[in-house]
PDB file of C-alpha atoms in Angstrom:
ATOM      1  CA  UNK A 255     -13.582 -18.476  -7.961  1.00 81.00           C
ATOM      2  CA  UNK A 256     -11.381 -17.583  -4.974  1.00 80.00           C
ATOM      3  CA  UNK A 257      -8.668 -19.971  -6.225  1.00 83.00           C
ATOM      4  CA  UNK A 258      -8.902 -18.481  -9.696  1.00 88.00           C
ATOM      5  CA  UNK A 259      -8.393 -14.956  -8.308  1.00 86.00           C
ATOM      6  CA  UNK A 260      -5.486 -16.199  -6.157  1.00 84.00           C
ATOM      7  CA  UNK A 261      -3.923 -17.764  -9.255  1.00 87.00           C
ATOM      8  CA  UNK A 262      -4.303 -14.494 -11.176  1.00 89.00           C
ATOM      9  CA  UNK A 263      -2.699 -12.476  -8.371  1.00 88.00           C
ATOM     10  CA  UNK A 264       0.135 -15.016  -8.091  1.00 88.00           C
ATOM     11  CA  UNK A 265       0.737 -14.950 -11.847  1.00 90.00           C
ATOM     12  CA  UNK A 266       0.782 -11.149 -11.894  1.00 91.00           C
ATOM     13  CA  UNK A 267       3.185 -11.049  -8.951  1.00 91.00           C
ATOM     14  CA  UNK A 268       5.511 -13.574 -10.567  1.00 92.00           C
ATOM     15  CA  UNK A 269       5.517 -11.526 -13.772  1.00 92.00           C
ATOM     16  CA  UNK A 270       6.280  -8.317 -11.886  1.00 92.00           C
ATOM     17  CA  UNK A 271       9.160 -10.005 -10.046  1.00 94.00           C
ATOM     18  CA  UNK A 272      10.669 -11.664 -13.106  1.00 95.00           C
ATOM     19  CA  UNK A 273      11.157  -8.424 -15.076  1.00 94.00           C
ATOM     20  CA  UNK A 274      13.503  -6.699 -12.624  1.00 94.00           C
ATOM     21  CA  UNK A 275      15.244 -10.020 -11.905  1.00 95.00           C
ATOM     22  CA  UNK A 276      16.011 -10.385 -15.609  1.00 96.00           C
ATOM     23  CA  UNK A 277      17.564  -6.912 -15.670  1.00 94.00           C
ATOM     24  CA  UNK A 278      19.678  -7.680 -12.604  1.00 95.00           C
ATOM     25  CA  UNK A 279      20.793 -11.007 -14.061  1.00 96.00           C
ATOM     26  CA  UNK A 280      21.818  -9.327 -17.321  1.00 94.00           C
ATOM     27  CA  UNK A 281      23.793  -6.643 -15.480  1.00 94.00           C
ATOM     28  CA  UNK A 282      25.543  -9.276 -13.348  1.00 94.00           C
ATOM     29  CA  UNK A 283      26.525 -11.207 -16.473  1.00 95.00           C
ATOM     30  CA  UNK A 284      28.306  -8.077 -17.742  1.00 94.00           C
ATOM     31  CA  UNK A 285      29.966  -7.660 -14.338  1.00 93.00           C
ATOM     32  CA  UNK A 286      31.184 -11.250 -14.483  1.00 94.00           C
ATOM     33  CA  UNK A 287      32.842 -10.429 -17.802  1.00 95.00           C
ATOM     34  CA  UNK A 288      34.659  -7.538 -16.137  1.00 93.00           C
ATOM     35  CA  UNK A 289      32.548  -4.805 -17.714  1.00 92.00           C
ATOM     36  CA  UNK A 290      31.898  -2.596 -14.688  1.00 91.00           C
ATOM     37  CA  UNK A 291      30.172   0.634 -15.598  1.00 93.00           C
ATOM     38  CA  UNK A 292      28.206   3.145 -13.554  1.00 94.00           C
ATOM     39  CA  UNK A 293      25.184   2.292 -15.756  1.00 93.00           C
ATOM     40  CA  UNK A 294      25.274  -1.346 -14.616  1.00 93.00           C
ATOM     41  CA  UNK A 295      25.431  -0.298 -10.992  1.00 94.00           C
ATOM     42  CA  UNK A 296      22.470   2.040 -11.590  1.00 95.00           C
ATOM     43  CA  UNK A 297      20.474  -0.789 -13.184  1.00 94.00           C
ATOM     44  CA  UNK A 298      21.153  -3.176 -10.342  1.00 95.00           C
ATOM     45  CA  UNK A 299      20.304  -0.515  -7.739  1.00 96.00           C
ATOM     46  CA  UNK A 300      17.102   0.678  -9.399  1.00 96.00           C
ATOM     47  CA  UNK A 301      15.844  -2.847 -10.084  1.00 96.00           C
ATOM     48  CA  UNK A 302      16.445  -3.951  -6.505  1.00 96.00           C
ATOM     49  CA  UNK A 303      14.546  -0.869  -5.353  1.00 97.00           C
ATOM     50  CA  UNK A 304      11.750  -1.865  -7.732  1.00 95.00           C
ATOM     51  CA  UNK A 305      11.677  -5.376  -6.312  1.00 95.00           C
ATOM     52  CA  UNK A 306      11.528  -3.965  -2.792  1.00 95.00           C
ATOM     53  CA  UNK A 307       8.538  -1.767  -3.708  1.00 94.00           C
ATOM     54  CA  UNK A 308       6.737  -4.709  -5.308  1.00 92.00           C
ATOM     55  CA  UNK A 309       7.211  -6.884  -2.233  1.00 92.00           C
ATOM     56  CA  UNK A 310       6.178  -4.077   0.142  1.00 92.00           C
ATOM     57  CA  UNK A 311       3.078  -3.379  -1.945  1.00 89.00           C
ATOM     58  CA  UNK A 312       2.183  -7.059  -1.976  1.00 88.00           C
ATOM     59  CA  UNK A 313       2.610  -7.340   1.759  1.00 88.00           C
ATOM     60  CA  UNK A 314       0.409  -4.280   2.241  1.00 87.00           C
ATOM     61  CA  UNK A 315      -2.231  -5.878   0.046  1.00 82.00           C
ATOM     62  CA  UNK A 316      -1.997  -9.186   1.928  1.00 80.00           C
ATOM     63  CA  UNK A 317      -2.191  -7.590   5.392  1.00 81.00           C
ATOM     64  CA  UNK A 318      -5.561  -8.122   7.023  1.00 78.00           C
ATOM     65  CA  UNK A 319      -7.517  -4.930   7.497  1.00 77.00           C
ATOM     66  CA  UNK A 320      -8.848  -4.255  10.960  1.00 77.00           C
ATOM     67  CA  UNK A 321     -12.524  -3.596  10.783  1.00 76.00           C
ATOM     68  CA  UNK A 322     -14.968  -2.430  13.409  1.00 79.00           C
ATOM     69  CA  UNK A 323     -17.571  -5.032  14.250  1.00 80.00           C
ATOM     70  CA  UNK A 324     -21.087  -4.018  15.079  1.00 83.00           C
ATOM     71  CA  UNK A 325     -24.365  -5.772  15.455  1.00 86.00           C
ATOM     72  CA  UNK A 326     -26.902  -5.464  12.683  1.00 86.00           C
ATOM     73  CA  UNK A 327     -30.499  -6.493  12.586  1.00 79.00           C
TER      74      UNK A 327
END
C-alpha cells in the first residue's frame, strides 16, 4: 500500500510538472521561429515560477517533520 501511494504521488507530481513544461516548450518553439513577443516572455516566466512552486511544495512535503518523543504506557 505504501508503494501504491508513492506511485500515485509520483504520477501526480509528473503530471503537474509536465503541464508547465509543455507551455515553456511551446513558447520556445515560437522564439526559435523568431516570433519574440512580450506574451511569450510572460508565459515562460510564469511557468518557470509555477515549476519552482511545485518543486518547493514537494520538497516541503517530503521533508521529515521533527516530532517530540515521549514515553507512553
